[in-house]
Amino acid sequence: ELAAGMLALETAPDTWPAGVRDLLGRAIQRADGNPRLLTDLVTDLIQTGALTRGESGWKAIRQPGAVPLPATIQAAVRAKLDRLKEAGRKALRGAAIAGRLFSPDLVNALEGPVAAGQGLDELALAGIVSPRSDAMTFRQDLLREVAYDSLLVRDRRELHAKAAAYLMLRDLGMASSQVALHLAAAEDWAGAAPMLWTLSQQALTTSQRGSAEKWLLMTLQALGHAPAARGRGTHPHHRA
């Protein structure tokens, strides 16, 4: 309602223009219930021209993924993260790769037992993560976003590949959304493509059309990146 009120829109998001709905949805996700932060994020969308108003109403000029956090918010979050000790920083690296909701076991596989124990305890005390059943979650999506963006691209790829290998070993090589996403993030396109294809077909058989379209689009993107796949045809199961 706050975001809608700022732009004089109807309160129901499904009445907003598609691009506007995507941008505001991302801002709402980042704010995670913090009204002051949401106000800052929506204001930034307007000031940077990501949202513009014309005669027919509000229009999105950029995709959500192309809109960075405002510099002031990034600086504030980084200052909080920079106060962590070594174990906490290692735990943060592993958790940022693992996802918003993550298993301590995966952090252990990526960064070792000290990070998964003492490090996660430090993150919890700092208000960065909190326990949820047998998993843990970032208290705010933007905390993970800033932590993830601070990693070198090379380190991200290596950690995603390590996460995929751990999950495949744990799940006996079964296709899963987590493994597929980690492989794609590691830019292991030949490995990701068949798993993404399998997920698209599984979604189709259970009438999950939206999910099927998402996985199929990701399959095509992976095939477009994989030279071996391109050279051997378009079917994802033609692996080198």
C-alpha positions as CSV (number, residue, x, y, z in Angstrom):
1,E,0.0,0.0,0.0
2,L,2.9,2.4,0.7
3,A,4.5,1.9,-2.7
4,A,1.1,2.2,-4.4
5,G,0.3,5.4,-2.5
6,M,3.6,7.0,-3.4
7,L,2.8,6.5,-7.1
8,A,-1.0,7.1,-6.8
9,L,-1.7,3.5,-8.0
10,E,-4.4,1.1,-7.1
11,T,-3.5,-0.9,-4.1
12,A,-3.9,-4.3,-5.9
13,P,-0.5,-5.1,-7.6
14,D,-2.2,-7.1,-10.4
15,T,-3.7,-3.8,-11.7
16,W,-0.2,-2.2,-12.1
17,P,1.6,-2.2,-15.5
18,A,3.7,-5.3,-15.8
19,G,7.1,-3.6,-15.7
20,V,6.1,-1.3,-12.9
21,R,4.8,-4.3,-10.9
22,D,8.2,-6.1,-11.4
23,L,10.2,-3.0,-10.2
24,L,8.0,-2.3,-7.2
25,G,7.8,-6.0,-6.3
26,R,11.6,-6.1,-6.2
27,A,11.7,-2.9,-4.0
28,I,9.1,-4.4,-1.7
29,Q,11.2,-7.7,-1.4
30,R,14.3,-5.7,-0.7
31,A,12.6,-3.6,2.0
32,D,11.3,-6.7,3.7
33,G,8.6,-4.9,5.7
34,N,10.7,-1.8,6.5
35,P,8.6,1.3,5.4
36,R,11.4,3.8,5.6
37,L,13.6,1.6,3.4
38,L,10.8,1.0,1.0
39,T,10.3,4.8,0.7
40,D,14.0,5.2,-0.1
41,L,13.9,2.5,-2.7
42,V,10.9,3.7,-4.5
43,T,12.2,7.3,-4.4
44,D,15.5,6.1,-5.9
45,L,13.6,4.3,-8.7
46,I,12.0,7.6,-9.7
47,Q,15.1,9.8,-9.3
48,T,17.3,7.4,-11.3
49,G,14.7,7.2,-14.1
50,A,14.0,3.5,-13.7
51,L,10.4,4.6,-13.3
52,T,9.0,7.5,-15.4
53,R,5.6,9.0,-15.6
54,G,4.0,9.9,-18.9
55,E,0.6,10.8,-20.1
56,S,-0.6,7.2,-19.8
57,G,0.8,6.7,-16.3
58,W,3.9,5.1,-14.8
59,K,6.3,3.1,-17.0
60,A,9.3,1.0,-16.2
61,I,12.4,1.9,-18.1
62,R,14.7,-0.8,-16.7
63,Q,14.4,-4.4,-15.6
64,P,14.6,-5.2,-11.8
65,G,17.9,-7.0,-12.2
66,A,19.4,-3.9,-13.8
67,V,18.6,-1.6,-10.8
68,P,21.3,-1.6,-8.2
69,L,20.7,-0.7,-4.6
70,P,21.1,3.0,-3.8
71,A,24.7,3.8,-2.9
72,T,23.7,5.1,0.6
73,I,21.9,1.8,1.4
74,Q,24.8,-0.2,0.1
75,A,27.3,1.7,2.2
76,A,25.2,1.3,5.4
77,V,24.9,-2.5,4.8
78,R,28.6,-2.9,4.0
79,A,29.5,-1.0,7.1
80,K,27.5,-3.5,9.1
81,L,29.1,-6.5,7.3
82,D,32.6,-5.1,7.6
83,R,32.4,-5.3,11.4
84,L,32.3,-9.1,11.2
85,K,35.3,-11.1,12.4
86,E,37.0,-13.7,10.2
87,A,34.7,-16.6,11.0
88,G,31.7,-14.4,10.5
89,R,32.9,-13.2,7.1
90,K,33.6,-16.8,5.9
91,A,30.1,-17.8,7.1
92,L,28.7,-14.8,5.2
93,R,30.4,-15.9,2.0
94,G,29.0,-19.4,2.2
95,A,25.5,-18.2,3.2
96,A,25.4,-15.7,0.4
97,I,26.1,-18.4,-2.1
98,A,23.7,-20.8,-0.5
99,G,20.7,-18.5,-0.8
100,R,18.2,-16.5,1.3
101,L,17.1,-19.7,3.1
102,F,20.1,-22.1,3.6
103,S,21.4,-25.1,5.4
104,P,24.3,-24.8,7.8
105,D,25.6,-28.1,6.3
106,L,26.1,-26.3,2.9
107,V,28.0,-23.5,4.6
108,N,30.1,-26.2,6.3
109,A,30.8,-27.7,2.9
110,L,31.8,-24.4,1.4
111,E,33.7,-22.7,4.2
112,G,34.4,-25.3,6.8
113,P,33.2,-26.2,10.3
114,V,34.4,-23.0,12.0
115,A,32.4,-20.9,9.6
116,A,29.3,-23.1,10.0
117,G,29.5,-23.0,13.8
118,Q,31.2,-20.0,15.3
119,G,30.7,-17.9,12.1
120,L,27.0,-18.5,11.8
121,D,26.6,-17.8,15.5
122,E,28.3,-14.4,14.9
123,L,25.9,-13.7,12.0
124,A,22.9,-14.5,14.2
125,L,24.2,-12.2,17.0
126,A,24.7,-9.4,14.5
127,G,21.1,-9.7,13.3
128,I,22.2,-10.8,9.8
129,V,20.7,-14.3,9.9
130,S,18.2,-16.2,12.1
131,P,17.3,-19.8,12.6
132,R,14.3,-21.4,11.0
133,S,13.5,-25.0,11.8
134,D,16.6,-27.0,10.6
135,A,17.8,-24.2,8.4
136,M,18.8,-20.5,8.6
137,T,17.6,-17.5,6.7
138,F,18.9,-14.0,6.0
139,R,16.8,-11.5,8.0
140,Q,16.7,-9.2,5.0
141,D,17.1,-10.0,1.4
142,L,19.3,-6.9,0.9
143,L,21.8,-8.2,3.4
144,R,22.4,-11.3,1.2
145,E,22.4,-9.1,-1.9
146,V,25.1,-6.8,-0.7
147,A,27.2,-9.7,0.6
148,Y,26.8,-11.6,-2.7
149,D,27.7,-8.6,-4.8
150,S,30.8,-8.0,-2.8
151,L,32.3,-11.4,-3.9
152,L,34.7,-11.5,-6.8
153,V,33.0,-13.0,-9.9
154,R,35.7,-15.8,-10.0
155,D,35.0,-16.6,-6.3
156,R,31.3,-16.7,-7.0
157,R,31.7,-19.2,-9.8
158,E,34.0,-21.5,-7.8
159,L,31.7,-21.5,-4.7
160,H,28.6,-22.2,-6.8
161,A,30.4,-25.1,-8.5
162,K,31.4,-26.4,-5.1
163,A,27.8,-26.0,-3.8
164,A,26.5,-27.9,-6.9
165,A,29.0,-30.7,-6.4
166,Y,28.1,-31.1,-2.7
167,L,24.3,-31.1,-3.4
168,M,24.7,-33.6,-6.2
169,L,26.7,-35.9,-4.0
170,R,24.1,-35.6,-1.2
171,D,21.2,-36.1,-3.5
172,L,22.9,-38.9,-5.5
173,G,23.0,-36.9,-8.7
174,M,19.2,-36.3,-8.9
175,A,18.1,-33.2,-10.8
176,S,17.0,-30.4,-8.4
177,S,16.3,-26.8,-8.8
178,Q,19.1,-25.9,-6.3
179,V,21.7,-27.9,-8.2
180,A,20.6,-26.5,-11.6
181,L,20.8,-22.9,-10.3
182,H,24.2,-23.4,-8.8
183,L,25.5,-24.9,-12.0
184,A,24.1,-22.0,-14.0
185,A,25.6,-19.5,-11.6
186,A,29.0,-21.4,-11.9
187,E,28.6,-21.0,-15.7
188,D,28.8,-24.8,-16.1
189,W,26.4,-24.5,-19.0
190,A,26.8,-28.1,-20.3
191,G,26.0,-29.4,-16.8
192,A,23.2,-27.0,-16.2
193,A,21.3,-27.5,-19.5
194,P,20.1,-31.1,-19.0
195,M,19.1,-30.4,-15.4
196,L,17.1,-27.3,-16.4
197,W,15.5,-29.3,-19.2
198,T,14.5,-32.0,-16.8
199,L,13.0,-29.5,-14.4
200,S,11.0,-27.9,-17.2
201,Q,9.5,-31.3,-18.2
202,Q,8.7,-32.2,-14.6
203,A,6.9,-28.9,-14.2
204,L,4.9,-29.6,-17.4
205,T,3.8,-33.0,-16.2
206,T,2.4,-31.4,-13.0
207,S,0.7,-28.6,-14.9
208,Q,3.0,-25.9,-13.5
209,R,3.0,-23.8,-16.6
210,G,4.8,-20.8,-15.1
211,S,7.6,-22.9,-13.7
212,A,7.9,-24.8,-16.9
213,E,8.3,-21.6,-18.9
214,K,11.0,-20.4,-16.5
215,W,13.0,-23.6,-16.6
216,L,12.7,-23.8,-20.4
217,L,13.9,-20.3,-20.9
218,M,16.9,-21.0,-18.6
219,T,17.6,-24.2,-20.6
220,L,17.7,-22.2,-23.9
221,Q,20.0,-19.6,-22.2
222,A,22.3,-22.4,-21.0
223,L,22.4,-24.0,-24.5
224,G,23.2,-20.6,-26.0
225,H,26.3,-20.4,-23.7
226,A,27.5,-24.0,-24.1
227,P,29.7,-24.5,-27.2
228,A,29.6,-28.3,-26.9
229,A,25.8,-28.2,-26.8
230,R,25.5,-25.9,-29.8
231,G,27.9,-28.1,-31.8
232,R,25.9,-31.3,-31.1
233,G,22.4,-30.0,-31.7
234,T,19.7,-28.3,-29.7
235,H,18.5,-31.1,-27.4
236,P,19.8,-30.6,-23.9
237,H,20.7,-34.3,-23.4
238,H,23.4,-34.1,-26.1
239,R,26.2,-33.5,-23.6
240,A,29.9,-33.7,-24.3
